[in-house]
Amino acid sequence: MTINWSALIDGLGEDQVDGELMPPGDYTVTCVSARHSVSQSRKLMFGLRLKVEGGAYNGRELWHNMVVSPESDVALAVLFRQLMAFGMSREYMAAMPTPDDMVERMKGGAVVARIATEQFLGATQNVVKMLYPQQLAAPTRRAGGERA
């Protein structure tokens, strides 16, 4: 197998490979893709690709996984708050949506992502800590990192 490494790295853009990290804060993002799969712990997991809308980091992409962990009330509460950011209310969930239905609901949805920085494999990177509905979020920063 031959891999064109130059084409792969060129397709990422400079900010994704060697760009600066986004400052921690709240950013408006759109879910550009979503899928469901099974996590390593054999739980339902939703994988989201999010894109920052506006500001200095417009177009920056982030990835975020949400795992369904029925054994943890805290994890479930966090999961449901994030699903509610996409309009999945108690009433919506009572209708027993399939994971496919939920993924379709997330695609194209605009929410606010709380971004932090964390160490992973020796490198500092941006991570999504929480998703909020746009109307309920109290941003600590505007999209692009400017102070509110």
CSV table of C-alpha atoms in Angstrom, one decimal:
chain,number,residue,atom,x,y,z
A,1,MET,CA,0.0,0.0,0.0
A,2,THR,CA,1.3,3.4,-1.0
A,3,ILE,CA,0.2,6.4,1.0
A,4,ASN,CA,0.5,10.0,-0.3
A,5,TRP,CA,1.5,11.6,3.0
A,6,SER,CA,1.8,15.0,1.4
A,7,ALA,CA,-1.8,15.0,0.1
A,8,LEU,CA,-3.0,13.8,3.5
A,9,ILE,CA,-1.3,16.6,5.5
A,10,ASP,CA,-2.1,19.2,2.8
A,11,GLY,CA,-5.8,18.3,3.2
A,12,LEU,CA,-5.8,19.2,6.9
A,13,GLY,CA,-4.8,22.8,6.7
A,14,GLU,CA,-2.1,24.5,8.8
A,15,ASP,CA,-4.3,25.2,11.8
A,16,GLN,CA,-5.1,21.6,12.3
A,17,VAL,CA,-1.5,20.4,12.2
A,18,ASP,CA,0.6,23.1,13.7
A,19,GLY,CA,-1.9,25.9,14.5
A,20,GLU,CA,-2.4,27.5,17.9
A,21,LEU,CA,-4.9,26.1,20.3
A,22,MET,CA,-8.2,27.8,20.8
A,23,PRO,CA,-8.4,29.6,24.2
A,24,PRO,CA,-10.7,27.8,26.7
A,25,GLY,CA,-14.2,29.2,26.5
A,26,ASP,CA,-17.6,28.9,24.8
A,27,TYR,CA,-17.8,28.7,21.0
A,28,THR,CA,-20.8,28.5,18.7
A,29,VAL,CA,-20.4,25.3,16.7
A,30,THR,CA,-22.4,23.4,14.0
A,31,CYS,CA,-22.5,19.6,13.9
A,32,VAL,CA,-21.2,18.8,10.4
A,33,SER,CA,-21.4,15.0,10.9
A,34,ALA,CA,-22.5,12.5,13.4
A,35,ARG,CA,-22.5,8.8,13.7
A,36,HIS,CA,-23.2,6.1,16.3
A,37,SER,CA,-21.0,3.2,17.1
A,38,VAL,CA,-20.0,0.9,20.0
A,39,SER,CA,-17.3,2.2,22.3
A,40,GLN,CA,-14.4,0.1,23.6
A,41,SER,CA,-16.4,-0.6,26.7
A,42,ARG,CA,-19.3,-2.0,24.5
A,43,LYS,CA,-21.6,1.0,25.0
A,44,LEU,CA,-23.5,3.0,22.5
A,45,MET,CA,-21.4,6.0,21.5
A,46,PHE,CA,-22.2,9.1,19.4
A,47,GLY,CA,-19.3,10.6,17.6
A,48,LEU,CA,-19.7,14.2,16.4
A,49,ARG,CA,-17.6,16.4,14.2
A,50,LEU,CA,-18.1,20.0,15.1
A,51,LYS,CA,-17.1,23.2,13.2
A,52,VAL,CA,-16.6,26.6,14.9
A,53,GLU,CA,-18.9,29.3,13.4
A,54,GLY,CA,-17.5,32.8,13.5
A,55,GLY,CA,-14.6,34.7,15.1
A,56,ALA,CA,-10.9,34.1,14.9
A,57,TYR,CA,-11.3,30.3,14.9
A,58,ASN,CA,-14.0,30.2,12.2
A,59,GLY,CA,-14.0,26.8,10.5
A,60,ARG,CA,-11.8,25.1,13.1
A,61,GLU,CA,-13.0,21.5,13.6
A,62,LEU,CA,-13.4,19.6,16.8
A,63,TRP,CA,-14.4,16.0,17.5
A,64,HIS,CA,-16.6,14.9,20.5
A,65,ASN,CA,-17.8,11.6,21.7
A,66,MET,CA,-20.8,11.0,23.9
A,67,VAL,CA,-21.1,7.6,25.5
A,68,VAL,CA,-24.3,6.1,27.0
A,69,SER,CA,-23.3,4.9,30.4
A,70,PRO,CA,-26.5,3.5,32.2
A,71,GLU,CA,-24.5,2.6,35.3
A,72,SER,CA,-23.7,6.2,36.1
A,73,ASP,CA,-26.4,8.8,37.0
A,74,VAL,CA,-23.8,11.6,36.6
A,75,ALA,CA,-22.7,10.4,33.1
A,76,LEU,CA,-26.4,10.1,32.1
A,77,ALA,CA,-27.2,13.6,33.3
A,78,VAL,CA,-24.3,15.0,31.3
A,79,LEU,CA,-25.3,13.0,28.2
A,80,PHE,CA,-29.0,14.1,28.4
A,81,ARG,CA,-28.0,17.8,28.9
A,82,GLN,CA,-25.9,17.5,25.7
A,83,LEU,CA,-28.6,15.7,23.8
A,84,MET,CA,-31.1,18.4,24.9
A,85,ALA,CA,-28.7,21.0,23.3
A,86,PHE,CA,-29.8,19.4,20.0
A,87,GLY,CA,-33.5,19.6,20.9
A,88,MET,CA,-33.9,16.1,22.2
A,89,SER,CA,-36.3,16.8,25.1
A,90,ARG,CA,-37.8,14.4,27.6
A,91,GLU,CA,-40.8,14.1,25.2
A,92,TYR,CA,-38.6,13.4,22.3
A,93,MET,CA,-36.8,10.6,24.2
A,94,ALA,CA,-40.1,9.2,25.4
A,95,ALA,CA,-40.9,8.5,21.8
A,96,MET,CA,-38.0,5.9,21.8
A,97,PRO,CA,-35.9,7.4,18.9
A,98,THR,CA,-33.4,5.0,17.3
A,99,PRO,CA,-29.7,6.0,17.3
A,100,ASP,CA,-30.1,6.7,13.6
A,101,ASP,CA,-32.9,9.1,14.4
A,102,MET,CA,-30.8,10.8,17.0
A,103,VAL,CA,-27.8,11.2,14.7
A,104,GLU,CA,-30.0,12.8,12.0
A,105,ARG,CA,-31.3,15.2,14.6
A,106,MET,CA,-27.7,16.3,15.5
A,107,LYS,CA,-26.5,16.8,12.0
A,108,GLY,CA,-26.6,20.5,11.1
A,109,GLY,CA,-27.5,21.5,14.6
A,110,ALA,CA,-26.0,24.7,16.0
A,111,VAL,CA,-25.0,24.5,19.7
A,112,VAL,CA,-22.5,26.1,22.1
A,113,ALA,CA,-19.4,24.0,22.9
A,114,ARG,CA,-17.4,24.6,26.1
A,115,ILE,CA,-13.8,24.1,25.1
A,116,ALA,CA,-10.9,23.4,27.4
A,117,THR,CA,-7.3,22.3,26.9
A,118,GLU,CA,-6.0,19.0,28.1
A,119,GLN,CA,-2.9,16.8,27.8
A,120,PHE,CA,-3.2,13.7,25.6
A,121,LEU,CA,-0.2,11.5,24.6
A,122,GLY,CA,2.2,14.3,25.6
A,123,ALA,CA,0.5,17.0,23.6
A,124,THR,CA,-1.9,19.8,24.7
A,125,GLN,CA,-5.1,19.8,22.7
A,126,ASN,CA,-8.5,21.3,22.6
A,127,VAL,CA,-11.4,19.2,24.0
A,128,VAL,CA,-15.1,19.6,24.2
A,129,LYS,CA,-16.2,19.5,27.8
A,130,MET,CA,-19.9,20.2,27.3
A,131,LEU,CA,-22.5,21.2,24.8
A,132,TYR,CA,-25.3,23.7,25.5
A,133,PRO,CA,-28.3,25.0,23.6
A,134,GLN,CA,-27.5,28.4,22.1
A,135,GLN,CA,-30.3,30.2,24.0
A,136,LEU,CA,-29.2,28.8,27.5
A,137,ALA,CA,-25.5,29.1,27.3
A,138,ALA,CA,-23.8,31.9,29.3
A,139,PRO,CA,-20.6,32.2,27.2
A,140,THR,CA,-17.4,33.1,28.8
A,141,ARG,CA,-16.0,34.0,25.4
A,142,ARG,CA,-17.6,34.9,22.1
A,143,ALA,CA,-17.1,32.7,19.1
A,144,GLY,CA,-13.4,33.1,18.1
A,145,GLY,CA,-12.2,33.5,21.7
A,146,GLU,CA,-12.9,37.2,22.3
A,147,ARG,CA,-14.0,38.0,25.8
A,148,ALA,CA,-17.8,38.6,26.2
